[in-house]
Short mmCIF file of C-alpha atoms and ligand atoms in Angstrom, two decimals:
data_model
loop_
_atom_site.label_atom_id
_atom_site.label_comp_id
_atom_site.label_asym_id
_atom_site.label_seq_id
_atom_site.Cartn_x
_atom_site.Cartn_y
_atom_site.Cartn_z
CA MET A 625 7.87 0.25 1.94
CA ILE A 626 6.33 -2.21 0.19
CA GLN A 627 4.41 -0.87 -3.11
CA PRO A 628 7.29 -0.34 -5.45
CA ARG A 629 7.87 3.57 -5.96
CA VAL A 630 8.84 6.57 -7.99
CA PHE A 631 11.29 8.70 -6.23
CA SER A 632 12.27 10.99 -9.21
CA ALA A 633 11.23 14.31 -9.68
CA ILE A 634 9.72 14.35 -5.95
CA GLN A 635 10.96 18.27 -5.73
CA SER A 636 9.61 18.99 -9.42
CA CYS A 637 6.04 20.39 -8.56
CA ARG A 638 5.18 22.18 -5.80
CA TYR A 639 3.77 25.40 -7.30
CA ALA A 640 1.30 23.29 -9.88
CA TYR A 641 0.71 20.71 -6.70
CA ARG A 642 -0.55 23.83 -4.76
CA SER A 643 -2.71 25.59 -7.51
CA PHE A 644 -4.42 22.31 -8.29
CA PHE A 645 -5.13 20.99 -4.96
CA SER A 646 -6.49 24.60 -3.85
CA SER A 647 -8.83 25.13 -6.68
CA ALA A 648 -9.86 21.30 -6.46
CA ILE A 649 -10.62 21.15 -2.65
CA THR A 650 -12.20 25.18 -2.21
CA SER A 651 -14.15 24.62 -5.33
CA LYS A 652 -15.75 21.12 -3.79
CA TYR A 653 -15.17 21.91 -0.07
CA GLY A 654 -14.41 25.62 0.89
CA HIS A 655 -11.40 26.05 3.57
CA THR A 656 -12.38 22.68 5.71
CA LEU A 657 -12.83 19.18 4.49
CA GLU A 658 -15.39 16.54 6.34
CA ILE A 659 -13.86 13.68 7.14
CA LEU A 660 -15.83 10.67 8.77
CA GLY A 661 -18.43 13.52 9.99
CA ASP A 662 -15.92 16.10 11.52
CA GLN A 663 -14.29 19.42 10.22
CA TYR A 664 -10.68 19.80 9.03
CA PRO A 665 -8.81 22.68 8.01
CA THR A 666 -7.00 22.82 4.62
CA ASP A 667 -3.92 24.66 4.06
CA GLU A 668 -1.24 25.05 1.38
CA ILE A 669 -0.15 21.40 1.47
CA THR A 670 -3.59 19.82 1.59
CA ASN A 671 -3.47 17.21 -1.40
CA VAL A 672 -6.16 14.81 -0.84
CA THR A 673 -8.55 14.80 -3.48
CA PRO A 674 -12.62 13.77 -3.20
CA ALA A 675 -12.13 10.54 -5.40
CA ILE A 676 -9.66 9.41 -2.62
CA LEU A 677 -11.58 11.02 0.25
CA SER A 678 -14.72 8.99 -0.85
CA LYS A 679 -13.20 5.74 0.11
CA ILE A 680 -12.61 6.06 3.82
CA PRO A 681 -16.04 5.46 4.96
CA LEU A 682 -15.95 2.17 2.59
CA ARG A 683 -14.54 0.08 5.26
CA VAL A 684 -14.54 -3.21 2.58
CA HIS A 685 -12.06 -5.14 4.66
CA THR A 686 -14.80 -5.43 7.04
CA GLN A 687 -17.60 -5.85 4.63
CA VAL A 688 -18.95 -9.81 5.48
CA GLY A 689 -18.28 -11.36 2.30
CA HIS A 690 -15.62 -9.10 0.65
CA PRO A 691 -12.58 -10.94 -0.62
CA LEU A 692 -10.40 -8.74 1.71
CA SER A 693 -12.84 -9.75 4.72
CA THR A 694 -12.57 -13.08 4.33
CA LEU A 695 -8.77 -13.21 3.75
CA ARG A 696 -8.30 -10.84 7.14
CA SER A 697 -10.23 -13.46 8.84
CA ILE A 698 -8.60 -16.30 7.42
CA ILE A 699 -5.21 -14.72 8.71
CA GLU A 700 -6.58 -13.94 12.15
CA SER A 701 -7.80 -17.46 12.73
CA HIS A 702 -4.07 -18.22 11.64
CA TYR A 703 -3.33 -16.25 14.72
CA PRO A 704 -6.13 -17.38 17.16
CA ASP A 705 -4.37 -15.57 20.66
CA PHE A 706 -3.70 -12.55 18.92
CA SER A 707 -5.53 -9.34 19.35
CA HIS A 708 -7.68 -8.85 15.97
CA LEU A 709 -7.71 -4.96 15.66
CA SER A 710 -9.39 -3.26 12.35
CA SER A 711 -11.14 0.07 13.21
CA PHE A 712 -8.54 2.49 13.45
CA SER A 713 -9.32 5.51 11.65
CA PRO A 714 -6.76 6.17 8.47
CA LEU A 715 -6.05 9.80 9.53
CA VAL A 716 -2.63 10.43 11.65
CA THR A 717 -0.17 12.84 12.43
CA PRO A 718 3.08 12.91 10.01
CA PHE A 719 4.78 12.41 13.52
CA LYS A 720 3.05 9.35 13.91
CA ASN A 721 3.06 7.77 10.62
CA PHE A 722 7.16 8.65 10.29
CA ASP A 723 8.82 10.24 13.41
CA GLU A 724 7.72 7.92 16.13
CA LEU A 725 9.06 5.19 13.79
CA SER A 726 12.32 6.80 13.17
CA PHE A 727 12.32 7.98 9.28
CA PRO A 728 14.80 9.98 8.65
CA LYS A 729 13.78 13.90 8.21
CA ASP A 730 14.23 13.75 4.26
CA HIS A 731 12.78 10.23 3.58
CA PRO A 732 11.16 10.61 0.36
CA GLY A 733 7.78 8.75 1.53
CA ARG A 734 7.20 12.24 3.50
CA SER A 735 6.73 14.21 0.45
CA VAL A 736 3.52 15.62 -0.88
CA THR A 737 3.99 14.08 -4.00
CA ASP A 738 3.98 10.58 -2.35
CA SER A 739 1.86 10.90 0.70
CA TYR A 740 -1.80 12.86 1.17
CA TYR A 741 -1.86 15.51 3.59
CA ILE A 742 -5.06 16.74 5.00
CA ASN A 743 -3.03 19.41 6.25
CA LYS A 744 0.53 20.10 7.84
CA ASN A 745 -0.60 18.29 10.51
CA LEU A 746 -2.35 15.62 9.66
CA MET A 747 -2.10 12.88 6.87
CA LEU A 748 -3.80 9.81 5.63
CA ARG A 749 -1.30 6.71 6.75
CA THR A 750 1.02 5.42 4.48
CA HIS A 751 0.92 2.23 5.97
CA THR A 752 -0.28 0.33 9.37
CA SER A 753 2.65 0.35 10.85
CA ALA A 754 1.96 4.04 11.93
CA HIS A 755 -0.19 2.37 15.02
CA GLU A 756 2.93 0.24 16.61
CA VAL A 757 3.74 2.87 19.20
CA GLU A 758 -0.19 3.45 19.87
CA VAL A 759 -0.52 -0.29 20.19
CA PHE A 760 2.42 -1.52 22.21
CA SER A 761 2.04 1.06 24.59
CA LYS A 762 -1.50 -0.42 25.20
CA GLY A 763 0.43 -3.37 26.43
CA GLU A 764 -0.39 -5.47 23.58
CA ASP A 765 2.55 -7.83 22.87
CA ARG A 766 0.62 -10.18 20.24
CA TRP A 767 -1.66 -8.38 17.72
CA LEU A 768 -2.90 -7.99 14.16
CA LEU A 769 -4.18 -4.73 13.00
CA THR A 770 -6.05 -4.31 9.45
CA ALA A 771 -6.51 -1.35 7.80
CA ASP A 772 -6.67 0.89 4.82
CA VAL A 773 -3.66 2.48 3.83
CA TYR A 774 -3.13 5.36 1.02
CA ARG A 775 0.03 6.38 -1.30
CA ARG A 776 -0.11 8.64 -4.10
CA ASP A 777 0.78 6.27 -6.98
CA GLU A 778 0.46 5.71 -10.80
CA ILE A 779 -2.54 4.09 -12.49
CA ASP A 780 -2.74 0.30 -13.37
CA GLY A 781 -4.17 -2.90 -12.76
CA SER A 782 -1.74 -3.58 -9.99
CA HIS A 783 -1.91 -0.11 -8.07
CA TYR A 784 -4.52 1.64 -6.62
CA PRO A 785 -3.59 4.67 -4.35
CA VAL A 786 -5.93 3.22 -1.29
CA PHE A 787 -5.20 -0.13 -0.53
CA HIS A 788 -4.85 -2.52 2.74
CA GLN A 789 -2.46 -3.66 4.69
CA MET A 790 -2.35 -5.95 7.70
CA GLU A 791 0.37 -5.53 10.50
CA GLY A 792 1.38 -8.01 12.86
CA ALA A 793 3.94 -7.87 15.99
CA ARG A 794 4.87 -10.65 18.44
CA LEU A 795 6.89 -9.45 21.73
CA TYR A 796 8.74 -11.96 23.72
CA SER A 797 10.46 -11.11 27.01
CA ALA A 798 14.40 -10.48 26.73
CA ASP A 799 15.23 -13.34 29.11
CA ALA A 800 16.04 -16.93 29.77
CA SER A 801 12.39 -17.52 29.64
CA GLY A 802 11.42 -15.46 26.70
CA MET A 803 13.80 -17.05 24.70
CA LYS A 804 12.54 -20.26 25.99
CA GLU A 805 9.06 -19.73 25.03
CA VAL A 806 10.77 -18.77 21.43
CA GLU A 807 12.30 -21.69 20.90
CA GLU A 808 9.48 -23.94 21.88
CA ASP A 809 7.36 -22.16 19.56
CA ASN A 810 10.20 -22.37 16.93
CA GLU A 811 10.24 -25.82 17.48
CA ARG A 812 6.64 -26.20 16.77
CA LEU A 813 6.30 -24.40 13.66
CA SER A 814 9.35 -26.04 12.38
CA ARG A 815 7.52 -29.23 12.36
CA HIS A 816 4.72 -28.25 10.62
CA LEU A 817 6.28 -26.65 8.07
CA GLU A 818 8.10 -30.02 6.95
CA THR A 819 4.70 -31.66 5.47
CA SER A 820 4.88 -28.17 3.66
CA ASN A 821 4.77 -28.41 -0.22
CA ILE A 822 5.89 -24.69 -0.83
CA VAL A 823 9.61 -23.98 -1.93
CA ILE A 824 11.03 -21.52 0.40
CA GLU A 825 14.19 -19.83 -0.81
CA ASP A 826 15.98 -18.34 2.21
CA ILE A 827 19.22 -16.26 2.93
CA PRO A 828 21.10 -17.80 5.22
CA HIS A 829 22.90 -14.76 6.94
CA ILE A 830 22.42 -11.72 7.84
CA SER A 831 24.67 -9.00 6.16
CA PRO A 832 26.35 -5.90 8.16
CA THR A 833 24.05 -3.57 6.17
CA ASN A 834 21.18 -5.22 7.85
CA PRO A 835 22.46 -5.57 11.38
CA VAL A 836 21.51 -7.20 14.54
CA GLN A 837 20.59 -3.79 16.78
CA GLN A 838 23.46 -2.98 19.19
CA THR A 839 21.09 -3.37 22.39
CA HIS A 840 20.17 -6.78 21.61
CA ASP A 841 21.91 -10.53 22.21
CA PRO A 842 22.24 -11.56 18.91
CA ARG A 843 21.27 -15.00 19.87
CA HIS A 844 18.10 -13.45 21.05
CA SER A 845 17.93 -11.60 17.70
CA GLU A 846 18.41 -14.44 15.79
CA LEU A 847 15.65 -16.85 17.61
CA VAL A 848 13.54 -13.65 17.14
CA ALA A 849 14.23 -13.67 13.38
CA LYS A 850 13.68 -17.34 12.93
CA ASN A 851 10.24 -17.30 14.99
CA LEU A 852 9.28 -14.71 12.77
CA LYS A 853 10.45 -16.30 9.85
CA LEU A 854 8.51 -19.84 10.67
CA SER A 855 5.54 -18.11 11.12
CA LEU A 856 5.08 -16.40 8.39
CA ASN A 857 6.27 -19.30 6.31
CA GLY A 858 3.28 -21.29 8.03
CA LEU A 859 1.11 -18.17 7.05
CA LEU A 860 2.15 -18.77 3.65
CA LEU A 861 1.63 -22.37 3.91
CA ARG A 862 -1.70 -21.87 5.22
CA LEU A 863 -2.86 -19.09 2.54
CA PHE A 864 -1.21 -20.58 -0.95
CA GLY A 865 -0.61 -24.86 0.40
CA GLY A 866 -3.93 -25.83 -0.46
CA SER A 867 -4.12 -24.36 -4.13
CA ASN A 868 -4.55 -27.43 -6.59
CA SER A 869 -2.01 -26.48 -9.18
CA GLU A 870 0.86 -28.68 -10.12
CA GLU A 871 3.31 -26.06 -9.54
CA PRO A 872 4.41 -25.90 -6.08
CA LEU A 873 4.14 -22.59 -4.50
CA ARG A 874 7.82 -20.53 -4.49
CA VAL A 875 8.45 -17.95 -1.84
CA ARG A 876 11.58 -15.81 -1.00
CA TRP A 877 12.76 -14.44 1.60
CA ILE A 878 15.40 -11.34 0.65
CA GLU A 879 17.14 -8.47 2.84
CA ALA A 880 15.34 -5.37 3.27
CA TYR A 881 15.45 -2.17 4.85
CA PHE A 882 13.09 -0.15 7.07
CA PRO A 883 13.92 2.41 9.50
CA PHE A 884 11.51 0.79 12.10
CA THR A 885 13.33 -2.77 12.00
CA SER A 886 16.51 -4.30 11.81
CA PRO A 887 17.12 -7.00 10.91
CA SER A 888 14.62 -6.49 8.04
CA PHE A 889 13.25 -9.11 5.18
CA GLU A 890 10.87 -9.07 2.48
CA VAL A 891 8.81 -11.74 1.29
CA GLU A 892 8.11 -12.21 -2.67
CA VAL A 893 5.71 -14.90 -4.49
CA PHE A 894 6.27 -16.45 -7.46
CA PHE A 895 3.23 -15.57 -9.51
CA ARG A 896 2.29 -15.44 -13.39
CA GLY A 897 6.26 -15.57 -14.44
CA LYS A 898 6.92 -12.56 -11.98
CA TRP A 899 8.00 -12.04 -8.09
CA LEU A 900 5.13 -10.35 -6.28
CA GLU A 901 6.36 -8.56 -3.18
CA ILE A 902 3.67 -9.44 -0.35
CA LEU A 903 5.40 -8.11 2.99
CA GLY A 904 8.02 -6.32 4.55
CA CYS A 905 9.04 -7.33 8.23
CA GLY A 906 11.68 -7.66 10.73
CA VAL A 907 13.15 -7.12 14.16
CA VAL A 908 11.52 -4.16 16.20
CA ILE A 909 14.06 -1.79 16.79
CA GLN A 910 14.17 -0.83 20.20
CA SER A 911 13.16 2.60 20.00
CA THR A 912 10.04 1.69 18.94
CA LEU A 913 9.39 -0.18 22.14
CA ASP A 914 11.21 2.54 24.19
CA THR A 915 8.57 5.32 22.66
CA SER A 916 6.07 2.51 23.83
CA ASN A 917 7.25 2.71 27.76
CA VAL A 918 7.62 -1.57 26.89
CA GLN A 919 10.76 -2.40 28.57
CA GLY A 920 12.62 -5.92 28.45
CA LYS A 921 10.77 -7.11 25.43
CA ILE A 922 12.14 -8.03 21.90
CA GLY A 923 10.13 -9.24 18.88
CA TRP A 924 8.86 -8.98 15.59
CA ALA A 925 6.67 -6.91 13.31
CA PHE A 926 5.20 -7.70 9.72
CA GLY A 927 3.26 -5.76 7.36
CA LEU A 928 1.63 -7.40 4.47
CA GLY A 929 -0.55 -5.90 1.45
CA LEU A 930 -4.11 -7.78 1.41
CA GLU A 931 -4.71 -6.48 -2.46
CA ARG A 932 -1.52 -8.56 -4.15
CA ILE A 933 -2.39 -11.61 -1.84
CA ALA A 934 -6.32 -11.79 -2.33
CA MET A 935 -5.26 -10.80 -6.38
CA ILE A 936 -3.72 -14.14 -6.38
CA LEU A 937 -5.64 -16.60 -4.22
CA TYR A 938 -9.32 -15.59 -5.79
CA SER A 939 -7.69 -14.50 -9.69
CA ILE A 940 -8.82 -11.43 -9.28
CA PRO A 941 -7.26 -9.77 -12.42
CA ASP A 942 -7.29 -5.78 -11.53
CA ILE A 943 -7.02 -3.99 -8.17
CA ARG A 944 -10.04 -2.07 -9.13
CA LEU A 945 -12.46 -4.86 -8.72
CA PHE A 946 -11.62 -4.59 -4.61
CA TRP A 947 -13.97 -1.07 -4.91
CA SER A 948 -16.79 -2.44 -7.03
CA THR A 949 -20.34 -2.48 -6.28
CA ASP A 950 -21.33 -4.70 -9.13
CA THR A 951 -23.54 -7.77 -7.71
CA ARG A 952 -21.55 -9.50 -10.44
CA PHE A 953 -18.65 -9.33 -8.35
CA LEU A 954 -19.85 -9.52 -4.85
CA SER A 955 -22.13 -12.14 -5.22
CA GLN A 956 -19.59 -14.36 -6.70
CA PHE A 957 -18.06 -14.30 -2.95
CA LYS A 958 -18.94 -15.74 0.41
CA ALA A 959 -17.58 -15.36 3.81
CA GLY A 960 -14.80 -17.42 4.73
CA GLU A 961 -14.05 -19.05 1.22
CA ILE A 962 -11.66 -18.50 -0.97
CA THR A 963 -12.86 -19.29 -4.74
CA THR A 964 -12.03 -18.21 -8.13
CA PHE A 965 -13.05 -15.31 -9.56
CA LYS A 966 -15.29 -15.82 -12.71
CA PRO A 967 -14.64 -12.74 -14.83
CA TYR A 968 -17.59 -11.34 -16.59
CA SER A 969 -17.30 -9.65 -19.83
CA LYS A 970 -15.01 -6.96 -19.79
CA PHE A 971 -16.37 -3.74 -21.73
CA PRO A 972 -14.52 -1.77 -24.40
CA SER A 973 -11.67 -0.16 -23.81
CA CYS A 974 -11.04 3.47 -25.00
CA PHE A 975 -7.61 5.14 -25.05
CA LYS A 976 -7.12 9.04 -25.30
CA ASP A 977 -3.76 10.50 -25.65
CA VAL A 978 -2.93 13.94 -24.56
CA SER A 979 0.28 15.99 -25.61
CA PHE A 980 1.35 18.96 -23.82
CA TRP A 981 4.28 21.56 -22.94
CA ASN A 982 4.93 21.55 -19.60
CA PRO A 983 5.34 25.46 -18.19
CA GLN A 984 8.87 26.83 -19.01
CA ASP A 985 9.60 28.44 -15.53
CA SER A 986 8.80 24.79 -13.52
CA ALA A 987 9.66 21.15 -13.65
CA PRO A 988 7.77 18.63 -15.62
CA LEU A 989 4.37 17.48 -14.48
CA HIS A 990 4.69 14.96 -12.16
CA ASP A 991 3.16 11.11 -12.86
CA ASN A 992 1.47 11.26 -9.90
CA ASP A 993 -0.11 14.74 -10.11
CA PHE A 994 -1.45 13.90 -13.53
CA CYS A 995 -2.40 10.56 -12.24
CA ASP A 996 -4.74 12.05 -9.26
CA LEU A 997 -5.70 14.76 -11.61
CA VAL A 998 -7.42 11.69 -14.08
CA ARG A 999 -8.51 9.69 -10.93
CA ASP A 1000 -10.40 13.11 -9.62
CA VAL A 1001 -11.97 13.35 -12.96
CA ALA A 1002 -12.72 9.73 -14.01
CA GLY A 1003 -12.71 8.13 -10.80
CA ASP A 1004 -12.33 4.34 -11.26
CA LEU A 1005 -13.28 4.66 -15.13
CA VAL A 1006 -9.80 4.91 -16.15
CA GLU A 1007 -8.02 1.50 -15.84
CA ASP A 1008 -4.61 2.47 -16.55
CA VAL A 1009 -2.63 5.89 -17.74
CA LYS A 1010 0.83 5.40 -19.15
CA MET A 1011 3.40 8.36 -20.14
CA ILE A 1012 4.10 7.32 -23.72
CA ASP A 1013 6.46 9.95 -24.59
CA SER A 1014 8.52 12.60 -23.32
CA PHE A 1015 11.15 15.25 -24.98
CA VAL A 1016 12.82 18.41 -24.71
CA HIS A 1017 12.85 20.42 -27.67
CA PRO A 1018 16.65 21.22 -28.55
CA LYS A 1019 16.12 24.70 -29.73
CA THR A 1020 13.45 25.92 -27.08
CA ASN A 1021 14.54 23.84 -24.22
CA ARG A 1022 10.89 23.26 -23.63
CA SER A 1023 9.73 19.98 -22.21
CA SER A 1024 6.41 17.89 -23.60
CA SER A 1025 5.07 14.96 -22.37
CA CYS A 1026 2.17 13.10 -23.91
CA TYR A 1027 0.00 10.45 -21.81
CA ARG A 1028 -2.56 7.73 -22.73
CA ILE A 1029 -5.27 7.00 -20.91
CA ASN A 1030 -7.22 3.89 -20.99
CA TYR A 1031 -10.70 4.56 -20.02
CA ARG A 1032 -12.59 1.44 -18.92
CA SER A 1033 -15.73 0.70 -16.74
CA MET A 1034 -15.61 -2.72 -15.20
CA GLU A 1035 -19.54 -2.36 -14.97
CA ARG A 1036 -20.71 -1.00 -18.15
CA SER A 1037 -20.24 0.56 -21.76
CA LEU A 1038 -18.79 3.99 -21.85
CA SER A 1039 -20.51 5.83 -24.79
CA ASN A 1040 -18.37 8.20 -26.69
CA GLU A 1041 -19.65 11.08 -25.57
CA GLU A 1042 -19.31 10.40 -21.90
CA VAL A 1043 -15.46 9.41 -22.89
CA ASN A 1044 -15.03 12.77 -24.74
CA GLY A 1045 -16.51 14.62 -21.75
CA LEU A 1046 -14.11 13.04 -19.46
CA GLN A 1047 -10.95 13.63 -21.59
CA LYS A 1048 -12.11 17.27 -22.62
CA ASN A 1049 -12.15 18.06 -18.32
CA VAL A 1050 -8.80 16.34 -18.02
CA VAL A 1051 -7.32 18.72 -20.70
CA SER A 1052 -9.12 22.06 -19.29
CA ARG A 1053 -7.98 20.97 -15.73
CA LEU A 1054 -4.41 20.51 -16.94
CA THR A 1055 -4.37 24.20 -18.84
CA ASP A 1056 -6.05 25.95 -15.71
CA VAL A 1057 -4.14 24.41 -12.80
CA PHE A 1058 -0.84 22.67 -14.23
CA ARG A 1059 -0.37 25.59 -16.58
CA VAL A 1060 0.34 23.47 -19.76
CA GLU A 1061 -0.21 24.04 -22.90
CA ILE A 1062 -1.68 21.31 -24.98
CA ARG A 1063 -0.11 20.36 -28.32
N1 LIG B 1423 5.32 -0.94 6.57
C1 LIG B 1423 6.28 -1.37 5.95
C2 LIG B 1423 5.44 -1.09 4.64
O1 LIG B 1423 4.64 -0.47 4.87
C3 LIG B 1423 6.13 -3.08 6.12
C4 LIG B 1423 6.47 -3.51 7.71
C5 LIG B 1423 5.76 -3.77 8.43
C6 LIG B 1423 7.82 -3.69 7.40
C7 LIG B 1423 6.33 -4.19 9.85
C8 LIG B 1423 8.68 -4.03 8.80
C9 LIG B 1423 7.80 -4.20 9.91
O2 LIG B 1423 6.09 -1.32 3.63
#
């Protein structure tokens, strides 16, 4: 999955988790949740929070002039003969999000600490690949799909539990005529890239751990993988090639693993001294096409994270800004144009620490549970959350955690009373719901 994940301690806190959400949800919603006008029953694994549900109707990727919408339409215009889809509901079954795409039963992405569940049978999609089978089944063989996706995550300037992905896919006939089409396309794309001012580091060959699929003719797979790379390099050139910085853009291809593509790759872009992962892709596995009732085809798919790319292109420093309704943010942008974000004055930060002893009879609180609790209390008034200390008392064996919360609004100065009130609320939820003992 594209965002870096922390998979440790996944099994740790089911008990606390349940009690937190059953109290959070029932107090606000009763035993059903209303989402986009429909009612859904909750159950013991429900873990969506009001803060998360409030994002579902916003659909910023389709708001004219919003940077994410402009980026979507630029990418769409790069693929003019593809179907452009952007109105799929984020509610999907775990089957569609995982099983249909051959995720193993024990994949950590399925856990309640990593994904948001409405109930056992319904979740918020964690990636746009969740719609691959649905779209391929309709007979589409070249398409882009843009959507909001949801992953439980830590809080900082580049992670937000709701973000946007764009899935792209292209299928060819797995026969001589299809391969001729790929070859012609590869030639056309290569010629275009020769004029590029991007430095692309590629991996020369596919390793045994990232194999050509058994049902594929290796020459077909190779041509299709090449087509995928050329197509995406062309897109990156389109997106980043116009930047007037003196340094050339550096892009690197690395081998990756996804349950639903093989071979698989990731693309990273060098930005502000760091390699940033911006997309995952690969040759679509045969079982996805079989499930979709597509016969005699071979093709590729990619999924890219729109926020990461938009942050680079627009120089947007904080991922929360994509959700801002402040006119100082929105009025800076015009539909179809990429312009550099002009920061307006930053309001002061207010740091608050909370230290506590974890309950003796269960594992320490999971970072994602802490972050969702804070986000549910403070919404976008929290800029980041860091665990600054943790230790186990040598004599009593009790574990202690200390988190530092940075409260800061993007839109106004927060008063001391307001921040103290938020912090008090965080502390009381911690003790009521997670049964920790404040130190
Ligand atoms: N869905 C993958 C992710 O979210 C990205 C991906 C899409 C990889 C399509 C391969 C093919 O990380």
